[in-house]
Amino acid sequence: MSEPGQQPTNGTATYRDAVRAGIRDALIRDPRCFLMGEDVGRYGGCYAVSKGLLDEFGPERIRDTPLSESGFVGAGIGAALGGMRPIVEVMTVNFSLLCLDQILNNAATIRHMSGGQFSIPVVIRMASGAGRQLAAQHSHSLEVWYAHIPGIRVLAPATLEDAQGMLWTAIVDPDPVVIFENVMLYNMTGSLPVEVRPVDIGRAAIRRSGTDLSIVTYGGSLWKCLAAAEALAEAGIDAEVIDLRTLRPLDDETIMASVRRTRRALLVDEGWRSGSLAAEIMARIVEQCFWSLDAPLARVCSEEVPIPYPKHLEDAALPQVPAIVEAARRTMGAK
Amino acid sequence: MSEPGQQPTNGTATYRDAVRAGIRDALIRDPRCFLMGEDVGRYGGCYAVSKGLLDEFGPERIRDTPLSESGFVGAGIGAALGGMRPIVEVMTVNFSLLCLDQILNNAATIRHMSGGQFSIPVVIRMASGAGRQLAAQHSHSLEVWYAHIPGIRVLAPATLEDAQGMLWTAIVDPDPVVIFENVMLYNMTGSLPVEVRPVDIGRAAIRRSGTDLSIVTYGGSLWKCLAAAEALAEAGIDAEVIDLRTLRPLDDETIMASVRRTRRALLVDEGWRSGSLAAEIMARIVEQCFWSLDAPLARVCSEEVPIPYPKHLEDAALPQVPAIVEAARRTMGAK
Amino acid sequence: MTGATMDKPHLTRAHARELLHQMQRIRSFEEKCAELYTQEKIRGFLHLYIGQEAVAVGVMQALEPRDGIVATYREHGHALARGLDMGRVMAEMYGKQEGSSRGRGGSMHIFDAAGRFYGGNAIVGGGLPIAVGLGLAERMRASGAVCVAFFGEGAAAEGEFHESLNLAALWRLPVLFVCENNLYAMGTALRLSESEPEIWRKAASYRIAAEAVNGMDVVAVEAAARRAVHSLREGEGPFFIECRTYRFRAHSMFDAQLYRQKAEVEEWKKRCPIRMFGDWAIAAGLLHPDEIEAIGHEVEAEVAAAVRFAEAGTWEPVADLRRDVMTPGEAS
Amino acid sequence: MTGATMDKPHLTRAHARELLHQMQRIRSFEEKCAELYTQEKIRGFLHLYIGQEAVAVGVMQALEPRDGIVATYREHGHALARGLDMGRVMAEMYGKQEGSSRGRGGSMHIFDAAGRFYGGNAIVGGGLPIAVGLGLAERMRASGAVCVAFFGEGAAAEGEFHESLNLAALWRLPVLFVCENNLYAMGTALRLSESEPEIWRKAASYRIAAEAVNGMDVVAVEAAARRAVHSLREGEGPFFIECRTYRFRAHSMFDAQLYRQKAEVEEWKKRCPIRMFGDWAIAAGLLHPDEIEAIGHEVEAEVAAAVRFAEAGTWEPVADLRRDVMTPGEAS
Ligand SMILES: Cc1ncc(C[n+]2csc(CCOP(=O)(O)OP(=O)(O)O)c2C)c(N)n1
Ligand SMILES: Cc1ncc(C[n+]2csc(CCOP(=O)(O)OP(=O)(O)O)c2C)c(N)n1
Ligand SMILES: [Mg+2]
Ligand SMILES: [Mg+2]
């Protein structure tokens, strides 16, 4: 993995490779582990994440499913209840609405409803986000919905290291874990650690230290925020960039410590503005360090419109570096 | 309707009657209008809302459906596309996860994806909320998820007048409207207006005027907030209570005008805290009137736990009057 | 009830007694529950199984302890027939921490790890994919264990029914689908919910072996379940049984039953699985009336003890509210 | 392709020409699209219909202007066969505001109010309930119009397939379900997705009349669709047609086709619906080779004009970004 703070370009592996390495590692280490989802096998995964795994592990452990999101996600939950360690791939978050009932009403509640008798060690991965001109039904960023659900853990790896390491951490977690992989990151290159190690998923990461304002973000937007921070640096504004990494539970400590230092914060989130994860973080900052703030909090989110197909409109609908820079400047300028 | 500001108890009609009157009125006025959903006919509606309507309008217009949430909600969307004005009842929000794909990916996007050629004049009603000891799978408050979706309008009538009037306003709206009826309100009594009239759904309502702090809420929590305001009044704190009424789009103007006057705000929302609608309103207040605030914003939401069955634990999980009073006092006490 | 199905040679006196005893336990337990509901000891939704006892009891005979079970919100019968302790089930209905789900679940969410009893699912159809997953786990481990999913005929209209049957058949999983066709889904009659009301015929769409049995005849149900489980253990893939039955009571305690005629209910009550089996067993010389009376006493005592246990149970402290959301020791 | 189905007496020269013309329009349009995709004029997902033209063209022959259509993301063929203007469809592929959805939808979301063409749905199975609703609207108005839903065999595994077929049958709605079985759902072969791979047999579960036809034979498809639509208009309830076909190209432009053998593709290409029908029409003396050549020229000209139209099209101003989320004049 190249240094945080710059979009890595000269490495030898991609984010896709990192996810694959994480899955492969889990399959090798734990015989209870298997991968299941639409086109994970023969096709190699719709984003080529699982390419080659079928040959290595066979069709029982790299299990192509019919188009039955509720059925196979529920089956993953059931298999976890039955002692397996399934990794279920829901092709994209866009289709996850069809299995949201299973995730909310079963994965997230069975432990509680059973008075703690059962755990559901299932990992559910899905691609998320816009930017590929896939239009209104294929461009959702619904992380905030999942982050609203008690009883599950929600991860959003933004780096190769996290993409690989979080998978293993998720597998050993006794509770359901949902992992969002931003579609724009799959081709991102870097290098993979030789030794695979689980990463701590409890903490947000400061990807760039700074003193003037805290930019809090996650997933695909991280790299836009880092680019914006570079641009801001040229204008003499020293931004700190926090990568949330885990969207549920949120690492308030890291966020608040940063905001207390910088006294200003900007939230960047590819979800639609109203009801965004950015809103939740703003609420927490106001609750926990209102008196430390020197300026109103601000956010850059997606416009409240189904994502349009044409590139210029899609770009305009999503958070972009200039808008982040502009919002940061306004936050700095606020008296 | 009894005066806002006190839980009406001595009237002649219930909230359930008000919803029924609204539906009946729509069926009489517009021949394109029909009601469809699980058990709306022979059973009379799971909360007895549609009792009697089958006899009056017959099985074509009071249409019992099989247990196929995605199927019949999608059919409602299709019928709306085809020129009808369906009122679709999803028994409760808990089951609406099974049709969320239809609502997000079809109802909310077809107008946009078609470049404005098609409208979807469908009304989708659902009961929501906890408090009846129905445990983890039957006690959700997911209004915030719906309020996140561009392309739909989201209503939460808290009074008899709104329960009746909003229905008609929703019917004449050319876009999809989702209406949440809090389960704890169905038995609330009051009187119905003799003349049915559509109500304006664009504005939040100030249900109690006050000068010391703004309590912003909606639906079932309104009555708890009004009770809390009475208790606060006895302690010399004069709270303003705002009923959002429409959860999407939010009426920023009314909220901000109130907060600018009172300089303090408390959000009360029965959803789980993280990613709540309360968070969104906090974010907007911070964005729009940060400099008017004399104290950190606060919220009272549900605890982040699947709702437990026993009464004492369910009560503890939900916003209650003492917690609202307590939070308001803290907000007032904050220097 | 046909004499034919009852004339099973393996129906020993002990087994006949056991069947009757189990059905009576459910009946008496639930009659008590109805009473406790009016006393507001039990709250929330309460869905009684009265009338359908032969299904749970019949099917359970074919299962071993290693087999898994997924049921619905109408699952007291399944829980008791599976051997869960009646006191703990009753305590769960009360919401006491001595309950089988430590009180968190209530009537609709009875769970028991020891009994491999996976709930208690209150989303219609929601348990079916879970059962498929449990079957998948057994199949991948080649354990020889099976999983049974109980659900109503109303659930057959849900998309998850379709997805689950296809998955189970495609992967040849050891899942027994038991559809309890009691003719109504809340107030919706079968003819208003299914264009093909012979539910068992739907199994053909997935190439799943299926049969319909008289769900008021405990022996017929047991026989069908044994055939099915035998086939499952042989690795023949899933099996589907439609049990034709009836609920004598309302859907839940809130239901005014506007949608069905009293006469229809009375007609079905004549086929009461408990009385029918008892009468037959006496006529066949398998049980003596005294034995039946003894069963009644035994069960009354068990129910009374269960109520005492529940009454003596304790409320979980409010301070523990956030317990069991995530596994202890993990961040939440 | 059986001579039998081709020997329809109503196959006039004009109609034969029309069928070939429509299929060729789709073919040439899409070949151009593939080219434009590599030039990055068309972006996002592009799913080509090449190989399946006989299905859309055959079915559309049975429809009237008042009938509604719901298709999938692989819907260029349906849109063109329905009579949408090729220039506007191409402009939509470009994302220009002269496109049939004003550029907002792109390849997967072609809509046309005048043609009662309701998309263009990119959620597999998601269009089926919509079609049921359109059928319900017709039925409630007793309009006599019907609605057709096109979908792939992969969609048959989705819960919405099940729910939609049941609803349509239960309410006897005028919905024609056309399953285009091209043997693959992305890279998943039918045998890996369905325990009952004869999709048309599933219709029996809902008591829906069904048949399977050779989807490479435009006349067979047309004949089946005419029978079906006739039955729909008579009020006989829904109808199900499985068209056995094949896509010659990759699933989308991103697909390396690791999951199928080149030989299999070549085998199917021999059954190309356009060449087969053309050859047959010549042999039957219905069309002269010159006419076929003329069709080719005509179509090339139409495609070229469509590209010119799209190229000359304009980009919607960014200032309009929030347009068409809600109806103008309503608060949003
Ligand atoms: C998805 C879903 N929709 C609706 C309900 C409300 N509901 C609870 S039970 C029930 C009837 C189910 O009927 P059936 O499957 O036949 O089972 P039975 O109650 O007859 O045992 C309904 C509609 C629910 N719990 N879940
Ligand atoms: C609900 C859903 N799941 C997954 C996808 C991704 N996806 C797009 S097309 C496709 C294959 C569909 O196959 P089929 O229904 O046979 O249609 P075909 O592409 O062969 O025309 C898949 C899996 C989707 N769009 N929607
Ligand atoms: Mg039933
Ligand atoms: Mg296909």
Coordinates of N, CA and C in Angstrom, one line a residue, chain A residues 70 94-95 97-98 100-101 104-106 108-110 112-113 135-138 140-142 144-151 248 250 271-280 282-284 286-287 290-291 293-299 303-309 334-335, chain B residues 70 94-95 97-98 100-101 104-106 108-110 112-113 135-138 140-142 144-151 248 250 271-280 282-284 286-287 290-291 293-299 303-309 334-335:
Chain A
S70 N -32.7 -12.5 -1.3 CA -33.2 -12.8 0.1 C -32.9 -14.3 0.4
N94 N -27.2 -2.0 -4.5 CA -28.4 -1.7 -5.2 C -29.4 -2.9 -5.1
F95 N -28.8 -4.1 -5.0 CA -29.7 -5.3 -5.0 C -29.9 -5.7 -3.5
L97 N -31.4 -4.3 -1.3 CA -32.7 -4.0 -0.7 C -33.6 -5.2 -0.7
L98 N -33.3 -6.1 -1.6 CA -34.1 -7.4 -1.7 C -33.7 -8.3 -0.6
L100 N -32.7 -6.9 2.6 CA -32.5 -6.1 3.8 C -33.3 -6.7 4.9
D101 N -34.5 -7.2 4.6 CA -35.3 -7.9 5.7 C -34.5 -9.0 6.4
L104 N -31.8 -7.1 8.5 CA -32.3 -6.4 9.7 C -33.0 -7.3 10.6
N105 N -33.9 -8.1 10.1 CA -34.8 -8.8 11.0 C -34.3 -10.2 11.4
N106 N -33.3 -10.7 10.7 CA -32.7 -11.9 11.2 C -31.2 -11.7 11.7
A108 N -29.4 -9.2 12.3 CA -29.2 -8.3 13.4 C -29.9 -8.5 14.7
T109 N -31.0 -9.4 14.6 CA -31.8 -9.5 15.8 C -31.8 -10.9 16.5
I110 N -31.4 -11.9 15.8 CA -31.5 -13.2 16.3 C -30.7 -13.4 17.6
H112 N -30.1 -11.1 19.8 CA -30.9 -10.4 20.9 C -32.2 -11.2 21.2
M113 N -32.9 -11.6 20.2 CA -34.2 -12.2 20.4 C -34.1 -13.6 21.1
A135 N -26.4 4.9 -13.8 CA -27.7 5.5 -13.7 C -28.4 5.1 -12.4
A136 N -29.7 5.5 -12.3 CA -30.4 5.7 -11.0 C -30.5 4.4 -10.2
Q137 N -30.7 3.3 -10.8 CA -30.9 2.0 -10.0 C -29.6 1.3 -9.6
H138 N -28.5 1.8 -10.2 CA -27.2 1.0 -10.0 C -26.2 1.9 -9.4
H140 N -26.4 3.4 -6.0 CA -26.7 3.8 -4.6 C -25.5 3.8 -3.7
S141 N -25.6 4.6 -2.7 CA -24.6 4.6 -1.5 C -25.5 4.5 -0.3
L142 N -25.8 3.4 0.2 CA -26.8 3.3 1.3 C -26.1 2.9 2.6
V144 N -25.4 4.4 5.1 CA -26.1 5.0 6.3 C -27.2 4.1 6.8
W145 N -27.9 3.5 5.9 CA -29.0 2.6 6.3 C -28.5 1.5 7.1
Y146 N -27.4 0.9 6.7 CA -26.9 -0.2 7.4 C -26.3 0.2 8.7
A147 N -25.7 1.4 8.7 CA -25.1 2.0 9.9 C -26.1 2.3 11.0
H148 N -27.4 2.3 10.6 CA -28.5 2.5 11.5 C -28.9 1.3 12.3
I149 N -28.4 0.2 11.9 CA -29.0 -1.1 12.5 C -28.2 -1.6 13.7
P150 N -28.8 -1.7 14.9 CA -28.1 -2.3 16.0 C -28.0 -3.8 15.7
G151 N -26.8 -4.3 16.1 CA -26.7 -5.8 16.0 C -25.8 -6.2 14.8
R248 N -20.2 1.5 11.7 CA -20.9 1.1 12.9 C -20.2 0.1 13.6
L250 N -19.3 3.8 15.3 CA -18.4 4.9 15.0 C -17.4 5.1 16.1
G271 N -23.4 9.5 0.1 CA -24.8 9.3 0.2 C -25.6 10.6 -0.1
W272 N -26.9 10.5 -0.4 CA -27.7 11.7 -0.5 C -27.7 12.5 0.8
R273 N -27.8 13.8 0.7 CA -27.6 14.6 1.9 C -28.5 14.3 3.0
S274 N -29.8 14.4 2.7 CA -30.8 14.2 3.8 C -30.7 12.8 4.4
G275 N -30.5 12.8 5.7 CA -30.4 11.4 6.3 C -29.1 10.7 6.0
S276 N -28.1 11.5 5.7 CA -26.8 10.9 5.4 C -26.0 10.5 6.7
L277 N -25.0 9.7 6.5 CA -24.1 9.4 7.6 C -23.4 10.7 8.1
A278 N -23.1 11.6 7.1 CA -22.5 12.9 7.5 C -23.4 13.5 8.6
A279 N -24.7 13.5 8.4 CA -25.6 14.1 9.4 C -25.4 13.5 10.8
E280 N -25.2 12.2 10.8 CA -25.0 11.5 12.1 C -23.7 12.0 12.8
M282 N -22.2 14.8 12.2 CA -22.4 16.2 12.7 C -23.2 16.2 14.0
A283 N -24.2 15.4 14.1 CA -25.0 15.4 15.3 C -24.1 15.0 16.5
R284 N -23.2 14.0 16.3 CA -22.3 13.6 17.4 C -21.3 14.7 17.8
V286 N -21.8 17.9 17.5 CA -22.5 18.9 18.2 C -22.8 18.5 19.6
E287 N -23.2 17.2 19.8 CA -23.4 16.7 21.1 C -22.2 16.6 22.0
F290 N -19.5 20.7 21.0 CA -20.1 21.9 20.6 C -19.2 23.1 21.0
W291 N -18.8 23.1 22.2 CA -18.1 24.3 22.7 C -16.7 24.4 22.1
L293 N -16.2 24.2 18.9 CA -16.3 24.6 17.5 C -16.2 26.1 17.3
D294 N -15.4 26.4 16.2 CA -15.2 27.8 15.9 C -16.0 28.2 14.6
A295 N -16.7 27.2 14.0 CA -17.4 27.5 12.8 C -18.5 26.4 12.7
P296 N -19.5 26.7 11.9 CA -20.6 25.7 11.7 C -20.0 24.5 11.0
L297 N -20.5 23.4 11.3 CA -20.1 22.2 10.6 C -20.6 22.2 9.2
A298 N -19.9 21.6 8.3 CA -20.4 21.6 6.9 C -20.3 20.2 6.3
R299 N -21.1 19.9 5.3 CA -21.0 18.6 4.7 C -21.0 18.7 3.1
E303 N -26.1 15.2 -4.3 CA -27.3 15.9 -4.5 C -28.5 15.0 -4.4
E304 N -29.6 15.6 -4.0 CA -30.8 14.7 -3.8 C -31.5 14.5 -5.0
V305 N -30.9 13.6 -5.8 CA -31.5 13.2 -7.1 C -31.1 11.8 -7.4
P306 N -32.0 11.0 -8.0 CA -31.5 9.7 -8.5 C -30.3 10.0 -9.4
I307 N -29.3 9.1 -9.4 CA -28.1 9.5 -10.1 C -28.4 9.4 -11.6
P308 N -28.1 10.5 -12.3 CA -28.3 10.5 -13.8 C -27.2 9.8 -14.5
Y309 N -27.6 9.3 -15.7 CA -26.6 8.6 -16.5 C -25.5 9.4 -17.1
A334 N -15.5 31.1 7.8 CA -16.6 31.5 8.7 C -16.1 32.1 9.9
K335 N -16.7 33.2 10.3 CA -16.2 33.9 11.5 C -16.9 33.3 12.7
Chain B
S70 N -43.6 -7.2 -2.0 CA -42.9 -6.7 -3.2 C -43.9 -6.7 -4.4
N94 N -42.4 -2.8 9.4 CA -41.5 -4.0 9.6 C -41.5 -4.9 8.4
F95 N -42.6 -4.9 7.6 CA -42.7 -5.8 6.5 C -42.3 -5.0 5.2
L97 N -39.6 -3.7 4.4 CA -38.3 -4.0 3.9 C -38.4 -4.9 2.7
L98 N -39.5 -5.7 2.7 CA -39.7 -6.7 1.6 C -40.1 -6.0 0.3
L100 N -39.0 -2.6 -0.2 CA -38.2 -1.3 -0.3 C -37.6 -1.2 -1.7
D101 N -37.2 -2.3 -2.3 CA -36.6 -2.2 -3.6 C -37.6 -1.5 -4.6
L104 N -37.8 2.3 -3.6 CA -36.6 3.1 -3.9 C -36.3 3.0 -5.4
N105 N -36.3 1.8 -6.0 CA -35.8 1.7 -7.3 C -36.8 1.9 -8.4
N106 N -38.1 1.8 -8.1 CA -39.1 2.1 -9.0 C -39.9 3.4 -8.7
A108 N -39.6 5.8 -6.7 CA -38.8 7.0 -6.5 C -38.0 7.4 -7.8
T109 N -37.7 6.5 -8.6 CA -36.8 6.8 -9.7 C -37.4 6.8 -11.1
I110 N -38.6 6.2 -11.3 CA -39.1 6.1 -12.7 C -39.4 7.5 -13.3
H112 N -37.7 10.2 -12.8 CA -36.4 10.7 -13.2 C -35.8 9.9 -14.3
M113 N -35.8 8.6 -14.2 CA -35.2 7.8 -15.3 C -35.9 8.0 -16.6
A135 N -41.9 -6.9 20.3 CA -40.6 -7.4 20.2 C -39.8 -7.0 18.9
A136 N -38.6 -7.5 18.8 CA -37.6 -7.0 17.9 C -38.0 -6.9 16.4
Q137 N -38.8 -7.8 15.9 CA -39.1 -7.7 14.5 C -40.3 -6.9 14.1
H138 N -41.0 -6.5 15.1 CA -42.3 -5.9 14.9 C -42.4 -4.5 15.5
H140 N -40.2 -1.6 14.5 CA -39.3 -0.7 13.9 C -40.0 0.7 13.7
S141 N -39.1 1.7 13.7 CA -39.4 3.1 13.3 C -38.4 3.4 12.2
L142 N -38.7 3.2 11.0 CA -37.7 3.4 9.9 C -38.0 4.6 9.0
V144 N -36.7 7.4 8.9 CA -35.5 8.1 8.4 C -35.0 7.4 7.1
W145 N -35.2 6.1 7.0 CA -34.8 5.5 5.7 C -35.6 6.1 4.6
Y146 N -36.8 6.2 4.8 CA -37.7 6.7 3.7 C -37.4 8.1 3.4
A147 N -37.1 8.9 4.5 CA -36.9 10.3 4.3 C -35.6 10.6 3.6
H148 N -34.8 9.5 3.4 CA -33.5 9.6 2.7 C -33.6 9.6 1.2
I149 N -34.8 9.2 0.7 CA -35.0 8.8 -0.7 C -35.5 10.0 -1.5
P150 N -34.7 10.5 -2.4 CA -35.2 11.5 -3.3 C -36.3 10.9 -4.3
G151 N -37.3 11.7 -4.5 CA -38.3 11.2 -5.5 C -39.6 10.8 -4.8
R248 N -40.2 14.3 4.6 CA -39.4 14.6 3.3 C -40.4 15.3 2.4
L250 N -38.2 18.3 4.3 CA -38.4 18.9 5.7 C -38.6 20.4 5.5
G271 N -36.8 6.6 16.3 CA -35.9 5.7 15.7 C -34.6 5.5 16.5
W272 N -33.8 4.5 16.1 CA -32.6 4.3 16.8 C -31.7 5.6 16.6
R273 N -30.9 5.9 17.6 CA -30.1 7.1 17.6 C -29.2 7.3 16.4
S274 N -28.3 6.3 16.2 CA -27.4 6.5 15.1 C -28.1 6.5 13.7
G275 N -27.9 7.6 13.0 CA -28.5 7.6 11.7 C -30.0 8.0 11.8
S276 N -30.4 8.6 12.8 CA -31.8 9.0 13.0 C -32.2 10.2 12.3
L277 N -33.5 10.4 12.1 CA -34.0 11.6 11.5 C -33.6 12.8 12.4
A278 N -33.5 12.6 13.7 CA -33.1 13.7 14.6 C -31.7 14.1 14.2
A279 N -30.8 13.2 13.8 CA -29.5 13.6 13.4 C -29.5 14.6 12.2
E280 N -30.4 14.3 11.3 CA -30.5 15.1 10.1 C -30.9 16.5 10.5
M282 N -30.5 18.0 13.3 CA -29.4 18.6 14.0 C -28.4 19.1 13.0
A283 N -28.2 18.3 12.0 CA -27.2 18.8 11.0 C -27.7 20.0 10.3
R284 N -29.0 20.1 10.0 CA -29.5 21.3 9.3 C -29.4 22.5 10.2
V286 N -27.3 23.1 12.6 CA -25.9 23.5 12.6 C -25.5 24.2 11.4
E287 N -26.0 23.7 10.2 CA -25.6 24.3 9.0 C -26.3 25.7 8.8
F290 N -26.2 28.0 13.2 CA -25.1 27.7 14.2 C -24.9 28.9 15.1
W291 N -24.9 30.1 14.5 CA -24.5 31.2 15.3 C -25.7 31.7 16.3
L293 N -27.2 29.5 18.2 CA -27.3 28.5 19.2 C -26.6 29.0 20.5
D294 N -27.4 28.8 21.6 CA -26.8 29.1 22.9 C -26.4 27.8 23.7
A295 N -26.7 26.7 23.1 CA -26.4 25.5 23.8 C -26.2 24.3 22.8
P296 N -25.5 23.3 23.1 CA -25.4 22.2 22.2 C -26.8 21.6 21.9
L297 N -27.0 21.1 20.7 CA -28.3 20.5 20.4 C -28.3 19.1 21.1
A298 N -29.5 18.7 21.4 CA -29.6 17.4 22.0 C -30.7 16.6 21.4
R299 N -30.6 15.3 21.6 CA -31.7 14.4 21.0 C -32.1 13.3 22.0
E303 N -32.9 3.7 22.2 CA -31.6 3.0 22.5 C -31.3 2.1 21.3
E304 N -30.0 1.9 21.2 CA -29.5 1.1 20.0 C -29.6 -0.4 20.3
V305 N -30.8 -0.8 20.4 CA -31.0 -2.2 20.7 C -32.3 -2.7 20.0
P306 N -32.3 -3.9 19.5 CA -33.6 -4.4 18.9 C -34.6 -4.3 20.1
I307 N -35.8 -3.9 19.8 CA -36.8 -3.7 20.9 C -37.1 -5.0 21.6
P308 N -36.8 -4.9 22.9 CA -37.1 -6.1 23.7 C -38.6 -6.3 24.0
Y309 N -39.0 -7.5 24.3 CA -40.4 -7.8 24.6 C -41.0 -7.2 25.9
A334 N -27.2 24.1 30.1 CA -25.9 24.2 29.5 C -25.5 25.7 29.4
K335 N -24.3 26.0 29.7 CA -23.9 27.4 29.7 C -23.4 27.7 28.2

